[in-house]
Amino acid sequence: MLAIVIYALMSWFPNAYGTAFGRFLGRIVEPFERLFNFASVGMISFAPVVALIVLSLVQGGITYLGNLIIGYGYGY
């Protein structure tokens, strides 16, 4: 999640994507973020926001399933 936020903030700095760190983050973040390119209005892309929401939902679902399987907090 932090990588997506940092990658989105890098868009505010000129040539930040061209640095070694920017290219490294791009290889990690862009394939996942590309799934949500439909979420744009004009020149503004909401792909990072949608990606963060999806990751949060997946994380919550995995936590819920893990707790359900292990039996924490559900009266077992």
mmCIF file of C-alpha atoms in Angstrom:
data_model
loop_
_atom_site.group_PDB
_atom_site.id
_atom_site.type_symbol
_atom_site.label_atom_id
_atom_site.label_comp_id
_atom_site.label_asym_id
_atom_site.label_seq_id
_atom_site.Cartn_x
_atom_site.Cartn_y
_atom_site.Cartn_z
ATOM 1 C CA MET A 1 0.000 0.000 0.000
ATOM 2 C CA LEU A 2 2.805 2.365 0.853
ATOM 3 C CA ALA A 3 4.422 1.772 -2.535
ATOM 4 C CA ILE A 4 1.236 2.904 -4.311
ATOM 5 C CA VAL A 5 1.042 6.076 -2.220
ATOM 6 C CA ILE A 6 4.705 6.927 -2.813
ATOM 7 C CA TYR A 7 4.362 6.215 -6.534
ATOM 8 C CA ALA A 8 1.307 8.484 -6.754
ATOM 9 C CA LEU A 9 3.101 11.279 -4.881
ATOM 10 C CA MET A 10 6.053 10.992 -7.251
ATOM 11 C CA SER A 11 3.824 12.368 -10.016
ATOM 12 C CA TRP A 12 4.086 15.785 -8.357
ATOM 13 C CA PHE A 13 7.853 15.920 -8.840
ATOM 14 C CA PRO A 14 9.373 16.421 -12.297
ATOM 15 C CA ASN A 15 11.436 13.488 -13.572
ATOM 16 C CA ALA A 16 10.818 11.457 -10.400
ATOM 17 C CA TYR A 17 9.707 8.457 -12.472
ATOM 18 C CA GLY A 18 13.018 8.540 -14.341
ATOM 19 C CA THR A 19 15.134 7.923 -11.249
ATOM 20 C CA ALA A 20 16.297 4.438 -10.277
ATOM 21 C CA PHE A 21 13.870 4.453 -7.351
ATOM 22 C CA GLY A 22 11.017 5.600 -9.605
ATOM 23 C CA ARG A 23 11.708 2.866 -12.139
ATOM 24 C CA PHE A 24 11.891 0.280 -9.347
ATOM 25 C CA LEU A 25 8.544 1.369 -7.911
ATOM 26 C CA GLY A 26 7.077 1.477 -11.406
ATOM 27 C CA ARG A 27 7.925 -2.176 -11.963
ATOM 28 C CA ILE A 28 6.129 -3.049 -8.735
ATOM 29 C CA VAL A 29 3.112 -0.718 -8.837
ATOM 30 C CA GLU A 30 2.240 -0.208 -12.520
ATOM 31 C CA PRO A 31 1.118 -3.779 -13.356
ATOM 32 C CA PHE A 32 -1.430 -3.727 -10.528
ATOM 33 C CA GLU A 33 -2.444 -0.114 -11.082
ATOM 34 C CA ARG A 34 -2.927 -0.734 -14.802
ATOM 35 C CA LEU A 35 -5.917 -2.946 -13.932
ATOM 36 C CA PHE A 36 -7.752 0.180 -12.774
ATOM 37 C CA ASN A 37 -6.961 2.601 -15.605
ATOM 38 C CA PHE A 38 -10.687 2.822 -16.361
ATOM 39 C CA ALA A 39 -11.025 5.055 -13.282
ATOM 40 C CA SER A 40 -10.057 8.384 -14.802
ATOM 41 C CA VAL A 41 -11.786 11.670 -15.430
ATOM 42 C CA GLY A 42 -10.093 13.684 -18.137
ATOM 43 C CA MET A 43 -6.410 13.922 -17.273
ATOM 44 C CA ILE A 44 -6.921 12.850 -13.642
ATOM 45 C CA SER A 45 -6.487 9.167 -12.881
ATOM 46 C CA PHE A 46 -8.119 7.661 -9.835
ATOM 47 C CA ALA A 47 -6.373 4.321 -10.399
ATOM 48 C CA PRO A 48 -4.190 4.664 -7.262
ATOM 49 C CA VAL A 49 -7.268 5.343 -5.115
ATOM 50 C CA VAL A 50 -9.164 2.389 -6.571
ATOM 51 C CA ALA A 51 -6.075 0.181 -6.172
ATOM 52 C CA LEU A 52 -5.771 1.159 -2.495
ATOM 53 C CA ILE A 53 -9.464 0.463 -1.892
ATOM 54 C CA VAL A 54 -9.211 -2.951 -3.566
ATOM 55 C CA LEU A 55 -6.080 -3.834 -1.576
ATOM 56 C CA SER A 56 -7.798 -2.775 1.636
ATOM 57 C CA LEU A 57 -10.844 -4.918 0.863
ATOM 58 C CA VAL A 58 -8.676 -7.917 -0.019
ATOM 59 C CA GLN A 59 -6.645 -7.472 3.163
ATOM 60 C CA GLY A 60 -9.823 -7.294 5.248
ATOM 61 C CA GLY A 61 -11.246 -10.357 3.524
ATOM 62 C CA ILE A 62 -8.105 -12.381 4.098
ATOM 63 C CA THR A 63 -8.029 -11.311 7.748
ATOM 64 C CA TYR A 64 -11.695 -12.250 8.162
ATOM 65 C CA LEU A 65 -11.190 -15.658 6.552
ATOM 66 C CA GLY A 66 -8.101 -16.293 8.634
ATOM 67 C CA ASN A 67 -9.961 -15.436 11.817
ATOM 68 C CA LEU A 68 -12.895 -17.575 10.725
ATOM 69 C CA ILE A 69 -10.652 -20.572 10.050
ATOM 70 C CA ILE A 70 -8.628 -20.173 13.234
ATOM 71 C CA GLY A 71 -11.690 -19.255 15.295
ATOM 72 C CA TYR A 72 -10.588 -15.961 16.874
ATOM 73 C CA GLY A 73 -13.289 -13.660 18.136
ATOM 74 C CA TYR A 74 -16.285 -15.547 16.834
ATOM 75 C CA GLY A 75 -17.403 -17.327 19.998
ATOM 76 C CA TYR A 76 -15.533 -20.569 19.418
#
